[in-house]
């Protein structure tokens, strides 16, 4: 099920501009964000930078799942949108990691039932099953798909 939420309501700052930015690692204020061009290399680059930041934050246990889900969502953005793709991570004070992937297409993604032989159509199911919460929200231009992972040790 897709939920709708506003990260500002959860006490999470909205993304700023710029191609890459990191803030301090203090719990509740650690964040990193990037903007990628809509080209196939964005998926690999997003995986690399997400893994690097999570390693810097000492969150290696969440890295594999975060990288997998970011890869799925960036790939979806590449397939359906034609503009910059934003990725943002925020370390939450509730032992969670918020990850957001934004693109300029305003239409929310739709979960679908993939047939056994389908090569696609499972990304949102993977996000839904692997995260503790997830959803979408519209922005001023486009949409954001977000998920939270537990990072409790």
C-alpha positions as a Python dict, from the first residue, in 0.01 Angstrom:
ca = {
    (1, 'X'): (0, 0, 0),
    (2, 'X'): (129, 347, -83),
    (3, 'X'): (113, 599, 197),
    (4, 'X'): (125, 972, 163),
    (5, 'X'): (329, 1172, 405),
    (6, 'X'): (507, 1498, 437),
    (7, 'X'): (856, 1463, 581),
    (8, 'X'): (829, 1817, 720),
    (9, 'X'): (547, 1692, 941),
    (10, 'X'): (783, 1425, 1074),
    (11, 'X'): (1037, 1693, 1166),
    (12, 'X'): (1261, 1625, 867),
    (13, 'X'): (1394, 1927, 675),
    (14, 'X'): (1299, 1961, 308),
    (15, 'X'): (1573, 1908, 50),
    (16, 'X'): (1775, 2208, -56),
    (17, 'X'): (1930, 2283, -388),
    (18, 'X'): (2272, 2178, -511),
    (19, 'X'): (2417, 1869, -664),
    (20, 'X'): (2561, 1721, -345),
    (21, 'X'): (2555, 1823, 17),
    (22, 'X'): (2628, 1658, 350),
    (23, 'X'): (2559, 1772, 701),
    (24, 'X'): (2701, 1662, 1034),
    (25, 'X'): (2655, 1310, 1170),
    (26, 'X'): (2481, 1420, 1490),
    (27, 'X'): (2175, 1197, 1530),
    (28, 'X'): (1869, 1370, 1391),
    (29, 'X'): (2070, 1612, 1182),
    (30, 'X'): (2287, 1390, 962),
    (31, 'X'): (2179, 1422, 602),
    (32, 'X'): (2316, 1391, 253),
    (33, 'X'): (2160, 1471, -82),
    (34, 'X'): (2247, 1450, -446),
    (35, 'X'): (2103, 1537, -784),
    (36, 'X'): (2172, 1309, -1080),
    (37, 'X'): (2106, 1360, -1450),
    (38, 'X'): (1848, 1127, -1600),
    (39, 'X'): (2095, 891, -1761),
    (40, 'X'): (2163, 520, -1698),
    (41, 'X'): (2488, 590, -1511),
    (42, 'X'): (2282, 758, -1237),
    (43, 'X'): (2184, 423, -1090),
    (44, 'X'): (2541, 307, -1036),
    (45, 'X'): (2650, 648, -906),
    (46, 'X'): (2356, 663, -663),
    (47, 'X'): (2442, 318, -526),
    (48, 'X'): (2804, 420, -480),
    (49, 'X'): (2738, 746, -296),
    (50, 'X'): (2468, 597, -74),
    (51, 'X'): (2699, 312, 31),
    (52, 'X'): (2987, 555, 93),
    (53, 'X'): (2781, 785, 316),
    (54, 'X'): (2628, 500, 514),
    (55, 'X'): (2978, 363, 568),
    (56, 'X'): (3089, 710, 686),
    (57, 'X'): (2794, 717, 926),
    (58, 'X'): (2879, 370, 1060),
    (59, 'X'): (2556, 220, 924),
    (60, 'X'): (2703, -69, 728),
    (61, 'X'): (2420, -296, 843),
    (62, 'X'): (2162, -84, 657),
    (63, 'X'): (2377, -28, 348),
    (64, 'X'): (2285, -331, 138),
    (65, 'X'): (1910, -277, 175),
    (66, 'X'): (1933, 101, 129),
    (67, 'X'): (2145, 58, -184),
    (68, 'X'): (1905, -201, -328),
    (69, 'X'): (1596, 14, -268),
    (70, 'X'): (1763, 333, -397),
    (71, 'X'): (1865, 141, -707),
    (72, 'X'): (1505, 30, -766),
    (73, 'X'): (1361, 380, -719),
    (74, 'X'): (1625, 557, -930),
    (75, 'X'): (1568, 300, -1204),
    (76, 'X'): (1192, 370, -1188),
    (77, 'X'): (1262, 742, -1219),
    (78, 'X'): (1482, 680, -1522),
    (79, 'X'): (1214, 472, -1690),
    (80, 'X'): (929, 715, -1636),
    (81, 'X'): (1068, 1067, -1592),
    (82, 'X'): (1297, 1286, -1800),
    (83, 'X'): (1473, 1521, -1566),
    (84, 'X'): (1704, 1534, -1271),
    (85, 'X'): (1670, 1267, -1005),
    (86, 'X'): (1723, 1365, -644),
    (87, 'X'): (1833, 1131, -368),
    (88, 'X'): (1832, 1238, -5),
    (89, 'X'): (1911, 1051, 318),
    (90, 'X'): (1839, 1170, 671),
    (91, 'X'): (1942, 992, 989),
    (92, 'X'): (1637, 1009, 1215),
    (93, 'X'): (1652, 1032, 1592),
    (94, 'X'): (1420, 728, 1615),
    (95, 'X'): (1687, 474, 1506),
    (96, 'X'): (1574, 512, 1148),
    (97, 'X'): (1707, 618, 814),
    (98, 'X'): (1482, 817, 581),
    (99, 'X'): (1566, 786, 212),
    (100, 'X'): (1390, 991, -57),
    (101, 'X'): (1409, 968, -436),
    (102, 'X'): (1255, 1257, -629),
    (103, 'X'): (1190, 1321, -996),
    (104, 'X'): (996, 1577, -1203),
    (105, 'X'): (708, 1343, -1298),
    (106, 'X'): (406, 1432, -1080),
    (107, 'X'): (231, 1096, -1121),
    (108, 'X'): (274, 867, -821),
    (109, 'X'): (414, 520, -889),
    (110, 'X'): (172, 230, -890),
    (111, 'X'): (232, -112, -745),
    (112, 'X'): (145, -391, -981),
    (113, 'X'): (134, -766, -968),
    (114, 'X'): (416, -893, -1183),
    (115, 'X'): (370, -1225, -1357),
    (116, 'X'): (640, -1486, -1286),
    (117, 'X'): (801, -1426, -1627),
    (118, 'X'): (793, -1044, -1611),
    (119, 'X'): (1134, -880, -1600),
    (120, 'X'): (1006, -577, -1410),
    (121, 'X'): (727, -462, -1186),
    (122, 'X'): (857, -575, -848),
    (123, 'X'): (1045, -267, -732),
    (124, 'X'): (765, -106, -530),
    (125, 'X'): (674, -443, -378),
    (126, 'X'): (1035, -476, -271),
    (127, 'X'): (1028, -129, -114),
    (128, 'X'): (699, -205, 64),
    (129, 'X'): (819, -538, 202),
    (130, 'X'): (1167, -426, 302),
    (131, 'X'): (1108, -91, 470),
    (132, 'X'): (937, -12, 797),
    (133, 'X'): (735, 267, 631),
    (134, 'X'): (718, 412, 282),
    (135, 'X'): (507, 638, 68),
    (136, 'X'): (491, 915, -187),
    (137, 'X'): (422, 1285, -183),
    (138, 'X'): (381, 1549, -449),
    (139, 'X'): (621, 1838, -457),
    (140, 'X'): (617, 2177, -624),
    (141, 'X'): (743, 2009, -937),
    (142, 'X'): (724, 1632, -941),
    (143, 'X'): (705, 1372, -669),
    (144, 'X'): (911, 1204, -401),
    (145, 'X'): (904, 836, -312),
    (146, 'X'): (1042, 778, 36),
    (147, 'X'): (1111, 488, 269),
    (148, 'X'): (1243, 436, 619),
    (149, 'X'): (1477, 162, 728),
    (150, 'X'): (1553, 61, 1084),
    (151, 'X'): (1916, 120, 1181),
    (152, 'X'): (1888, 5, 1541),
    (153, 'X'): (2190, -196, 1651),
}
